[in-house]
Amino acid sequence: MRRFTVHIRDEWLAVPCRDTTNTIRWLGLEALKRYIKNKPDNGGIKAVKDTRFVVRRCQGLGLLDADDTIDDVLEDNDFVELAIEGDTMSPDFIPCEPGVSHLTAAYREPEEYISLDGNSLTSTDLVNLGRGLYKIKLTAEAEKNVVQSRELLDTIVKDNKVVYGITTGFGKFARTVIPISKLKELQENLVRSHSAGVGNPLSPERTRMLLALRINVLAKGHSGISLETLHGMIQAFNASCLSFVPEKGTVGASGDLAPLSHLALGLMGEGKMWSPKSGWADAKYVLEAHGLKPISLQPKEGLALINGTQMITSLGAEAVERAQAIARQADIIAALTLEVLKGTTKAFDSDIHSLRPHPGQIEVALRFRSLLDSDHHPSQIAESHRFCDRVQDAYTMRCCPQVHGVANDTITFVQNIINTEINSATDNPMVFAERGETISGGNFHGEYPAKALDFLAIAVHELASISERRIERLCNPSLSELPAFLVNEGGLNSGFMIAHCTAAALVSENKVLCHPSSVDSLSTSAATEDHVSMGGWAARKALRVVEHVEQVLAIELLAACQGIEFLRPLRTTTPLEKVYELVRSVVKPWIKDRFMSPDIEAVHRLLLDQKVWNVAKPYIDKYKTEYIPESRPISPTAFSLESPPSPRKRSRHE
């Protein structure tokens, strides 16, 4: 018999259905009958048959027509919300924000697996797990390590030994010994009491990352988790049954206690949970709908589930992956702006950068050469001003290798720390099965990822800071020799005037967000945890900074492409023309004023999907691999004793 779970006001009701040719209205009436049964005043409902209501699916919040048959619009075990006319939305119902989750719409269960061993997961893997591209399984070696670790804990309990977190209380209560009969309750109480976070829930993608990372850490075999509990977590991950995890509440030592407790609470069948099938619902119903059972905690398992830096690190992994993507696309966008502003490529000469050989600086200069090389990619725009009287460009163009370069080097530094943290055991106490002992330490302290993510925010912000100045140059006719604000009939049309203001506002916000959170510490847990990292806020604000950088660069890309329109019929280099064509595939030229926000969002999406990088990358790679001689075109403003032809032309003469 098919069954549906219906949410009415503050209750979830299971409604069996023998005949699926019944209508949605029938389902609603049946749910209402069950709802009023246990209400002394019938829940304020005078007559079920006269009650007016609407029914919507929890997944996507799509309204259902009352006259449609159940068979046509619902699947077995679907979750629906019934809203009675006159009611406000139930406070227990948590709608997913539109666009927040890629998992919500058209979710397809992945077929491929990533094998976790606690030692080899990368930030790229973790982000892909968050996006729902893979399921998880353990390696045989990881399972063996987990079993050995658990056997040691079982021995400790059996021998009545006093060990922190296993047979004692926590934090200030570390000296309180707990009787064996209360050890299960101890772990459950720990999870419940520590589920004290506030704020909006993490998106499904970010919760998947958090759960996947906790599984990876437990797979190292130094936490004392049982294989049964770990398999239960993996089953929940593979079914995308994801706990309600508020984004605020962690101080980053002793680990991310509040968010990880919320993660564990849902797995215990308590609190709220989300899945692509159900949307938000009570955790016990979501697990049941997927044929899963709540995990039952054994000694130390509550502590093993909640003690660690996984929220800082999982959000940090997303931040550093997105930072890497936008940093390399920033070079492409800046190169296009340089073309529109008729800048020179002289500042990217490899000899200049070999004298200050920072890896990021050298790499950025090479990217500029690969996109702007006049021999390899002839540019009509560049040739049109070859013999102008400009001596050198503004810093926002000339110094891109130096400014963008340090952002790239910082991203590499942060990525190394995040990847180390991803594969680190960070709970307490640590279980060493081979030594037959447990040791209390401080691996849960989030200072490493906290500091790294503060550095990341500061470095990546500069990509937006310099981009905003280039947008100003594009929009300012005294600097660009283009129409004011990149639009014809200025005055009647305002063009990019307020788009530039938006970029300036985002850069200003970033200046505040870049204040490092890890310089702060507040003593907690009655001075037992007397120094903390504040890494949770470092991770969340790093993500916000990166998003603002993406949006500012989206505005610059739009502005640069609009500038190209005023230089036609002249064409830029082949790779930059390809970038222009990509943008024009989603945004048409700005002929007169129109609603601009969708244009910015469309180009932001191109950057998020790394489509700008994917278009330019083959040209950059070819330039690197073919060892193409460097162009050094002559210019009357570049002094030299002689005016030799470029290396390629010289080889042809010889």
XYZ file of C-alpha atoms in Angstrom:
654
model
C 0.000 0.000 0.000
C 1.306 3.450 -0.885
C 1.772 6.029 1.836
C 2.257 9.786 1.945
C 3.550 12.074 4.687
C 1.484 15.235 5.120
C 2.549 18.274 7.148
C -0.313 20.208 8.797
C 0.557 23.107 11.080
C 2.935 21.556 13.624
C 2.445 17.849 12.869
C 3.579 15.273 10.323
C 0.948 12.644 9.511
C 1.347 9.366 7.638
C -1.636 8.821 5.302
C -2.009 5.380 3.664
C -3.655 5.237 0.242
C -5.103 2.022 -1.193
C -6.451 3.664 -4.344
C -4.105 6.127 -6.050
C -6.853 7.190 -8.456
C -8.157 9.259 -5.546
C -7.610 12.997 -5.875
C -5.289 15.382 -4.056
C -8.382 16.802 -2.338
C -9.133 13.326 -0.959
C -5.575 13.102 0.403
C -5.958 16.499 2.061
C -9.280 15.549 3.674
C -7.858 12.247 4.944
C -4.920 14.098 6.478
C -7.259 16.604 8.140
C -9.323 13.774 9.654
C -6.194 12.336 11.235
C -5.065 15.767 12.374
C -8.213 16.581 14.370
C -8.475 13.144 16.027
C -6.160 14.000 18.924
C -7.157 17.646 19.221
C -9.564 18.435 22.074
C -11.082 21.299 20.078
C -10.613 19.589 16.700
C -7.751 21.998 16.074
C -10.275 24.787 15.577
C -11.684 23.002 12.520
C -15.485 22.889 12.645
C -16.111 20.604 9.683
C -13.445 18.809 7.681
C -15.480 18.731 4.477
C -15.974 22.511 4.561
C -12.311 23.334 5.234
C -10.553 25.181 2.420
C -6.869 24.379 1.909
C -4.082 24.153 -0.622
C -1.579 21.327 -0.993
C 1.995 21.722 -2.193
C 4.900 19.346 -2.555
C 7.630 19.873 0.017
C 10.221 19.452 -2.730
C 10.216 22.667 -4.733
C 6.985 23.925 -3.061
C 4.968 23.289 -6.242
C 1.197 23.713 -5.756
C -0.910 20.629 -6.515
C -4.288 20.825 -8.233
C -7.000 19.459 -5.924
C -8.627 17.613 -8.843
C -5.485 15.814 -10.019
C -5.226 12.151 -9.149
C -2.540 11.065 -6.694
C -1.127 8.684 -9.275
C -0.494 11.538 -11.704
C 1.388 13.956 -9.429
C 2.858 12.062 -6.458
C 5.201 9.149 -5.916
C 5.100 6.665 -3.056
C 6.385 8.166 0.229
C 6.231 11.727 -1.113
C 6.070 14.590 1.402
C 3.440 17.304 1.049
C 2.438 20.440 2.970
C -1.227 21.225 3.589
C -1.926 24.912 4.269
C -5.361 25.701 5.707
C -6.912 28.923 4.430
C -6.353 31.675 6.983
C -3.297 30.017 8.523
C 0.161 31.492 8.289
C 2.962 29.179 7.198
C 3.736 26.704 9.958
C 6.791 27.759 11.965
C 8.012 24.158 11.799
C 7.995 24.151 8.005
C 11.303 25.203 6.460
C 10.949 25.965 2.756
C 14.072 25.721 0.635
C 15.026 29.063 -0.842
C 14.674 29.108 -4.639
C 18.000 28.553 -6.299
C 19.816 27.596 -3.098
C 20.234 23.935 -3.925
C 21.245 22.250 -7.147
C 20.118 19.026 -5.473
C 16.482 20.139 -5.209
C 15.597 20.331 -8.886
C 15.911 17.335 -11.182
C 18.055 15.423 -8.682
C 19.590 12.263 -10.082
C 21.145 9.792 -7.685
C 24.827 9.420 -8.618
C 26.150 6.086 -9.828
C 29.864 6.655 -9.210
C 31.565 6.282 -5.837
C 34.493 7.914 -4.084
C 36.318 5.561 -1.719
C 37.244 7.214 1.565
C 40.251 6.187 3.635
C 40.762 9.359 5.697
C 44.010 10.190 3.912
C 43.461 11.128 0.265
C 40.353 13.324 -0.074
C 40.921 16.720 -1.760
C 39.022 20.010 -1.647
C 37.932 19.382 -5.246
C 36.583 15.937 -4.312
C 34.753 17.406 -1.345
C 33.034 20.097 -3.413
C 31.991 17.465 -5.970
C 30.573 15.317 -3.170
C 28.604 18.350 -2.030
C 27.182 18.798 -5.518
C 25.830 15.266 -5.464
C 28.169 13.884 -8.130
C 29.302 10.864 -6.104
C 28.283 8.407 -3.430
C 30.649 7.264 -0.689
C 32.110 3.936 0.347
C 34.968 2.960 2.651
C 38.174 1.245 1.637
C 38.871 -2.148 3.188
C 41.845 -0.678 5.071
C 39.665 2.054 6.549
C 37.096 -0.488 7.760
C 39.868 -2.505 9.400
C 41.215 0.581 11.206
C 37.738 1.567 12.418
C 37.082 -1.916 13.819
C 40.420 -2.031 15.677
C 39.833 1.402 17.177
C 36.367 0.412 18.377
C 37.611 -2.816 19.931
C 39.970 -0.822 22.148
C 37.100 1.385 23.364
C 34.915 -1.621 24.100
C 37.759 -3.005 26.202
C 38.040 0.276 28.127
C 34.332 0.198 28.940
C 34.408 -3.484 29.859
C 37.348 -2.948 32.247
C 35.647 0.060 33.927
C 38.573 2.358 33.159
C 38.154 6.100 33.639
C 38.803 7.840 30.307
C 37.708 11.335 29.296
C 34.630 11.419 27.094
C 34.110 7.674 27.307
C 33.307 7.106 30.972
C 33.369 10.745 32.160
C 31.498 13.949 31.524
C 32.758 16.648 29.169
C 34.556 19.979 29.486
C 34.141 21.260 33.035
C 32.612 17.870 33.968
C 35.667 15.892 32.868
C 36.205 14.611 36.436
C 32.665 13.335 36.809
C 32.639 9.545 36.337
C 29.519 8.172 34.639
C 28.171 4.679 35.491
C 28.192 2.107 32.676
C 24.385 1.943 32.648
C 24.297 5.661 31.710
C 26.978 5.723 28.988
C 24.511 5.585 26.071
C 22.414 8.341 27.654
C 25.603 10.353 28.213
C 26.371 10.385 24.492
C 22.784 11.174 23.479
C 22.581 13.999 26.019
C 25.838 15.388 24.671
C 24.458 15.632 21.134
C 21.112 17.063 22.238
C 22.530 19.691 24.587
C 25.201 20.790 22.123
C 22.630 21.231 19.319
C 22.376 24.902 20.226
C 23.149 26.621 16.920
C 21.116 29.460 15.451
C 20.528 31.018 12.052
C 19.629 29.711 8.627
C 20.426 26.093 7.806
C 23.389 25.249 5.644
C 22.341 24.551 2.068
C 21.981 20.861 1.126
C 25.275 21.018 -0.807
C 27.154 22.363 2.177
C 25.553 19.873 4.534
C 26.580 17.063 2.187
C 30.135 18.384 2.302
C 30.028 18.562 6.088
C 28.717 14.994 6.416
C 31.160 13.626 3.826
C 34.085 15.270 5.595
C 33.047 13.926 8.999
C 32.816 10.439 7.498
C 36.302 10.844 6.003
C 37.792 11.869 9.354
C 36.112 8.978 11.178
C 37.433 6.604 8.493
C 40.983 7.270 9.712
C 40.249 4.969 12.649
C 41.369 7.250 15.482
C 37.940 8.316 16.778
C 36.511 5.104 18.210
C 33.358 5.136 16.080
C 31.762 1.742 15.450
C 31.602 0.425 11.902
C 27.830 0.063 12.282
C 27.383 3.756 13.086
C 29.764 4.831 10.332
C 27.875 2.719 7.787
C 24.639 4.366 8.967
C 26.152 7.783 8.248
C 27.280 6.645 4.808
C 23.801 5.315 3.993
C 22.284 8.656 5.000
C 24.816 10.505 2.835
C 24.193 8.281 -0.177
C 20.438 8.883 0.156
C 21.026 12.647 0.658
C 19.244 12.574 4.028
C 20.721 15.757 5.445
C 20.283 17.187 8.930
C 19.205 20.739 9.726
C 22.521 22.437 10.554
C 22.310 26.124 11.591
C 25.213 28.135 10.202
C 25.976 30.030 13.432
C 27.148 28.840 16.834
C 30.691 27.546 16.523
C 33.727 29.239 18.052
C 36.056 26.777 16.327
C 37.384 25.020 19.447
C 36.660 22.476 20.855
C 35.966 21.995 17.174
C 32.650 22.901 15.549
C 30.572 21.480 18.387
C 27.179 23.072 17.682
C 26.960 22.454 13.904
C 28.337 18.915 14.179
C 25.843 18.192 16.982
C 22.981 19.262 14.734
C 24.422 17.015 12.029
C 24.444 14.065 14.458
C 21.000 14.905 15.859
C 19.286 14.330 12.528
C 21.106 11.030 12.091
C 19.684 10.021 15.490
C 16.189 10.628 14.068
C 15.645 13.863 15.986
C 15.212 17.441 14.789
C 14.711 18.278 11.117
C 16.172 16.720 8.019
C 16.099 17.358 4.252
C 16.240 15.103 1.247
C 15.524 15.716 -2.449
C 12.514 13.462 -2.032
C 10.981 15.012 1.078
C 12.175 18.576 1.372
C 12.320 19.556 5.060
C 10.556 17.200 7.470
C 11.025 15.548 10.850
C 14.228 13.510 10.711
C 12.556 10.247 11.734
C 10.118 10.474 8.803
C 12.827 11.330 6.278
C 14.975 8.386 7.373
C 11.969 6.057 7.377
C 10.930 7.183 3.899
C 14.378 6.134 2.626
C 14.341 2.796 4.454
C 16.945 3.920 6.995
C 17.085 3.585 10.775
C 18.340 6.251 13.193
C 21.844 5.611 14.492
C 22.093 4.349 18.092
C 25.062 5.811 19.946
C 27.529 3.627 21.830
C 30.104 4.905 24.375
C 32.260 7.782 23.006
C 30.330 7.921 19.712
C 28.538 11.173 20.464
C 31.878 12.815 21.137
C 33.367 11.232 18.020
C 30.579 12.714 15.905
C 30.739 16.302 17.148
C 34.380 17.097 17.999
C 36.377 18.436 15.045
C 36.917 21.268 12.554
C 34.746 19.920 9.775
C 32.403 22.887 9.359
C 35.288 25.349 9.108
C 37.099 23.027 6.726
C 34.173 22.067 4.489
C 33.112 25.688 3.998
C 36.779 26.549 3.573
C 37.117 23.930 0.846
C 34.280 25.544 -1.099
C 35.774 29.008 -0.536
C 39.232 28.044 -1.774
C 37.879 26.140 -4.803
C 35.730 29.109 -5.824
C 38.603 31.488 -5.130
C 40.872 29.491 -7.415
C 38.241 29.512 -10.163
C 37.609 33.260 -10.010
C 41.306 34.156 -9.698
C 42.261 32.581 -13.007
C 39.179 34.022 -14.718
C 40.104 37.457 -13.323
C 43.214 37.375 -15.531
C 41.084 36.797 -18.625
C 38.651 39.576 -17.724
C 41.472 42.029 -16.981
C 43.126 41.175 -20.318
C 39.887 41.987 -22.120
C 39.602 45.289 -20.241
C 43.199 46.136 -21.176
C 42.322 45.600 -24.834
C 39.242 47.836 -24.589
C 41.227 50.572 -22.818
C 43.964 50.236 -25.472
C 46.673 49.274 -23.036
C 50.111 47.889 -23.814
C 51.408 44.376 -23.264
C 54.946 45.612 -22.559
C 54.443 45.279 -18.786
C 54.008 41.496 -19.146
C 57.437 40.892 -20.672
C 58.877 37.730 -19.119
C 62.224 39.394 -18.438
C 60.528 41.832 -16.049
C 58.916 39.052 -14.039
C 61.987 36.826 -13.962
C 63.593 39.568 -11.863
C 60.900 39.109 -9.201
C 60.152 35.411 -9.556
C 57.066 34.875 -7.422
C 55.233 31.874 -8.941
C 51.828 33.599 -9.063
C 53.219 36.749 -10.663
C 55.029 34.767 -13.345
C 51.929 32.668 -14.055
C 49.605 35.686 -14.372
C 52.014 37.484 -16.720
C 52.202 34.348 -18.862
C 48.400 34.174 -19.049
C 48.272 37.783 -20.210
C 50.873 37.084 -22.894
C 49.048 33.960 -24.038
C 45.825 35.946 -24.494
C 47.315 39.138 -25.930
C 50.362 37.942 -27.908
C 50.280 40.032 -31.105
C 52.183 37.505 -33.231
C 50.234 34.489 -32.097
C 46.835 36.213 -31.877
C 46.744 39.336 -34.056
C 44.550 42.072 -32.601
C 43.145 44.848 -34.749
C 42.415 46.824 -31.592
C 46.060 46.600 -30.477
C 47.338 47.578 -33.920
C 45.005 50.601 -33.998
C 46.947 52.285 -31.173
C 50.406 50.774 -31.693
C 51.969 54.178 -32.389
C 50.062 56.252 -29.846
C 51.930 58.604 -27.504
C 50.976 56.878 -24.236
C 54.082 55.982 -22.236
C 52.621 53.487 -19.731
C 49.321 52.282 -18.343
C 47.641 52.832 -14.986
C 48.519 50.409 -12.188
C 45.164 48.635 -12.460
C 46.326 47.249 -15.822
C 50.110 47.366 -15.617
C 50.350 45.741 -12.169
C 47.897 42.866 -12.696
C 50.642 40.207 -12.489
C 51.809 41.580 -9.148
C 48.327 42.050 -7.627
C 46.619 39.001 -9.122
C 49.785 36.986 -8.587
C 49.855 37.219 -4.803
C 46.169 36.239 -4.734
C 47.080 33.091 -6.691
C 49.978 32.277 -4.365
C 47.794 32.794 -1.291
C 45.121 30.501 -2.728
C 47.759 27.783 -3.239
C 48.954 28.248 0.352
C 45.407 28.043 1.741
C 44.510 25.057 -0.420
C 47.474 23.121 1.002
C 46.316 23.821 4.558
C 42.694 22.919 3.770
C 43.712 19.665 2.073
C 45.841 18.734 5.083
C 42.943 19.548 7.406
C 40.512 17.505 5.279
C 42.570 14.386 5.978
C 43.354 15.069 9.637
C 41.923 13.460 12.756
C 40.638 16.421 14.757
C 38.583 15.046 17.648
C 39.490 14.282 21.256
C 40.574 12.010 22.824
C 42.450 10.288 20.013
C 42.337 6.496 19.923
C 45.590 4.665 19.114
C 44.660 1.019 18.702
C 48.219 -0.047 17.914
C 49.408 1.439 21.241
C 46.366 0.305 23.177
C 45.648 3.748 24.604
C 43.667 6.936 24.193
C 45.365 10.350 24.444
C 43.790 13.742 25.050
C 45.181 16.462 22.807
C 44.175 19.611 20.962
C 43.748 18.661 17.310
C 40.189 20.024 17.476
C 41.490 23.607 17.644
C 40.569 25.394 14.416
C 43.410 27.926 14.315
C 45.014 26.478 11.188
C 41.985 26.715 8.862
C 40.776 29.894 10.606
C 44.013 31.779 9.961
C 44.275 30.400 6.426
C 40.735 31.473 5.529
C 41.312 34.958 6.936
C 44.358 35.173 4.654
C 42.234 33.922 1.758
C 39.594 36.621 2.222
C 42.218 39.379 2.363
C 44.043 38.157 -0.752
C 41.035 37.384 -2.931
C 39.349 40.671 -2.031
C 42.115 42.486 -3.895
C 40.870 40.958 -7.156
C 37.610 42.853 -6.634
C 39.346 46.003 -5.418
C 41.460 46.325 -8.563
C 38.558 45.198 -10.774
C 36.314 47.977 -9.442
C 38.967 50.527 -10.442
C 39.094 49.071 -13.956
C 35.285 49.339 -14.130
C 35.666 53.031 -13.221
C 38.138 53.479 -16.069
C 35.774 51.770 -18.509
C 32.836 53.965 -17.469
C 34.716 57.260 -17.221
C 34.985 58.880 -20.695
C 38.012 60.970 -19.665
C 39.919 57.740 -19.013
C 38.470 55.363 -21.595
C 37.781 57.488 -24.702
C 34.458 55.620 -24.754
C 30.927 57.006 -24.254
C 30.149 57.848 -20.622
C 28.927 54.773 -18.733
C 29.254 52.741 -21.937
C 25.937 53.751 -23.481
C 24.723 55.923 -26.322
C 22.417 58.870 -25.673
C 23.801 59.442 -22.199
C 21.327 61.311 -20.024
C 18.381 59.546 -21.583
C 20.248 56.330 -20.746
C 22.358 55.785 -17.624
C 24.124 52.646 -18.851
C 26.604 51.146 -16.388
C 26.414 54.024 -13.893
C 24.779 52.049 -11.079
C 26.424 48.744 -12.010
C 29.663 50.485 -11.082
C 28.055 51.665 -7.832
C 27.135 48.052 -7.066
C 30.751 47.004 -7.604
C 31.917 49.804 -5.299
C 29.394 48.746 -2.634
C 30.558 45.127 -2.761
C 34.195 46.144 -2.479
C 33.362 48.316 0.519
C 31.533 45.427 2.211
C 34.554 43.249 1.615
C 36.794 45.749 3.383
C 34.827 45.093 6.572
C 34.548 41.342 5.997
C 38.316 41.108 5.547
C 38.920 41.998 9.177
C 40.338 38.687 10.454
C 38.020 36.826 12.806
C 40.884 34.649 14.064
C 42.453 37.575 15.930
C 39.559 37.297 18.384
C 39.122 34.762 21.165
C 36.591 34.438 23.983
C 36.980 31.965 26.827
C 34.190 29.352 26.968
C 33.139 26.301 29.008
C 33.978 27.836 32.378
C 37.509 28.702 31.210
C 38.254 25.078 30.247
C 38.241 26.100 26.589
C 39.998 29.392 27.220
C 41.316 30.088 23.719
C 39.264 29.568 20.557
C 39.789 30.178 16.830
C 36.508 31.765 15.688
C 37.089 29.748 12.516
C 33.397 29.275 11.708
C 32.994 32.986 11.021
C 36.338 33.044 9.161
C 34.952 30.391 6.789
C 31.521 31.967 6.333
C 32.848 35.443 5.652
C 35.539 34.088 3.305
C 32.726 32.600 1.240
C 30.909 35.938 1.235
C 34.068 37.757 0.148
C 34.613 35.272 -2.686
C 30.999 35.670 -3.836
C 31.384 39.468 -3.890
C 34.597 39.124 -5.907
C 32.753 36.947 -8.427
C 29.991 39.545 -8.743
C 32.369 42.491 -9.181
C 34.283 40.625 -11.886
C 30.984 39.722 -13.561
C 30.239 43.453 -13.794
C 33.707 44.145 -15.213
C 33.269 41.415 -17.823
C 29.911 42.878 -18.843
C 31.435 46.359 -19.058
C 34.452 45.197 -21.079
C 32.217 43.397 -23.580
C 30.079 46.510 -23.860
C 33.237 48.534 -24.503
C 34.068 46.211 -27.393
C 30.827 47.298 -29.078
C 32.167 50.850 -29.404
C 35.423 49.640 -31.012
C 33.775 47.624 -33.756
C 34.471 46.695 -36.503
C 37.926 46.215 -34.949
C 38.465 42.802 -33.404
C 40.521 41.701 -30.433
C 42.622 38.520 -30.182
C 41.085 35.136 -30.966
C 40.793 33.876 -27.356
C 39.266 37.152 -26.166
C 36.814 37.147 -29.075
C 35.754 33.684 -27.871
C 35.169 35.104 -24.394
C 33.139 37.947 -25.903
C 31.026 35.444 -27.866
C 30.405 33.415 -24.699
C 29.104 36.486 -22.875
C 26.938 37.469 -25.829
C 25.391 33.990 -25.789
C 23.681 34.930 -22.507
C 23.602 38.750 -22.548
C 22.853 40.940 -25.554
C 24.624 44.291 -26.165
C 23.420 47.328 -24.224
C 21.616 49.463 -26.821
C 19.444 51.345 -24.356
C 18.671 51.059 -20.645
C 17.059 47.838 -19.417
C 16.747 45.758 -16.262
C 20.434 45.036 -15.525
C 20.392 42.656 -12.551
C 19.586 39.543 -14.650
C 22.546 40.335 -16.920
C 24.901 40.472 -13.946
C 23.483 37.215 -12.591
C 23.806 35.492 -15.994
C 27.485 36.411 -16.266
C 28.038 35.518 -12.594
C 26.712 32.069 -13.461
C 29.235 31.806 -16.328
C 31.999 32.487 -13.818
C 30.621 30.032 -11.252
C 30.502 27.335 -13.931
C 34.045 28.331 -15.010
C 32.891 28.745 -18.601
C 35.086 31.804 -19.161
C 38.104 29.770 -18.065
C 37.074 26.788 -20.175
C 36.884 28.978 -23.292
C 40.321 30.550 -22.784
C 42.194 27.600 -21.253
C 43.014 25.782 -24.542
C 44.778 28.914 -25.846
C 46.704 29.361 -22.595
C 47.724 25.694 -22.561
C 48.797 25.802 -26.211
C 50.936 28.870 -25.583
C 52.659 27.066 -22.697
C 53.223 23.722 -24.387
C 54.345 24.977 -27.795
C 56.991 27.306 -26.340
C 55.900 30.065 -28.675
C 58.519 32.838 -28.866
C 57.512 35.934 -26.983
C 56.248 38.918 -28.988
C 57.992 42.201 -28.273
C 56.342 44.596 -30.731
C 58.068 47.887 -31.370
C 56.569 51.034 -29.925
C 57.769 54.655 -30.037
C 57.154 54.959 -26.291
C 59.371 51.993 -25.332
C 63.018 53.100 -25.420
C 65.681 50.787 -26.820
C 69.066 51.280 -28.504
C 67.725 49.385 -31.489
C 64.272 48.392 -32.624
C 64.685 44.698 -33.321
C 61.788 42.706 -34.733
C 60.028 40.185 -32.547
C 61.814 36.821 -32.065
C 59.475 35.137 -34.525
C 60.065 37.773 -37.201
C 63.807 37.619 -36.521
C 63.831 33.857 -37.078
C 61.997 34.348 -40.365
C 64.576 36.933 -41.513
C 67.402 34.573 -40.640
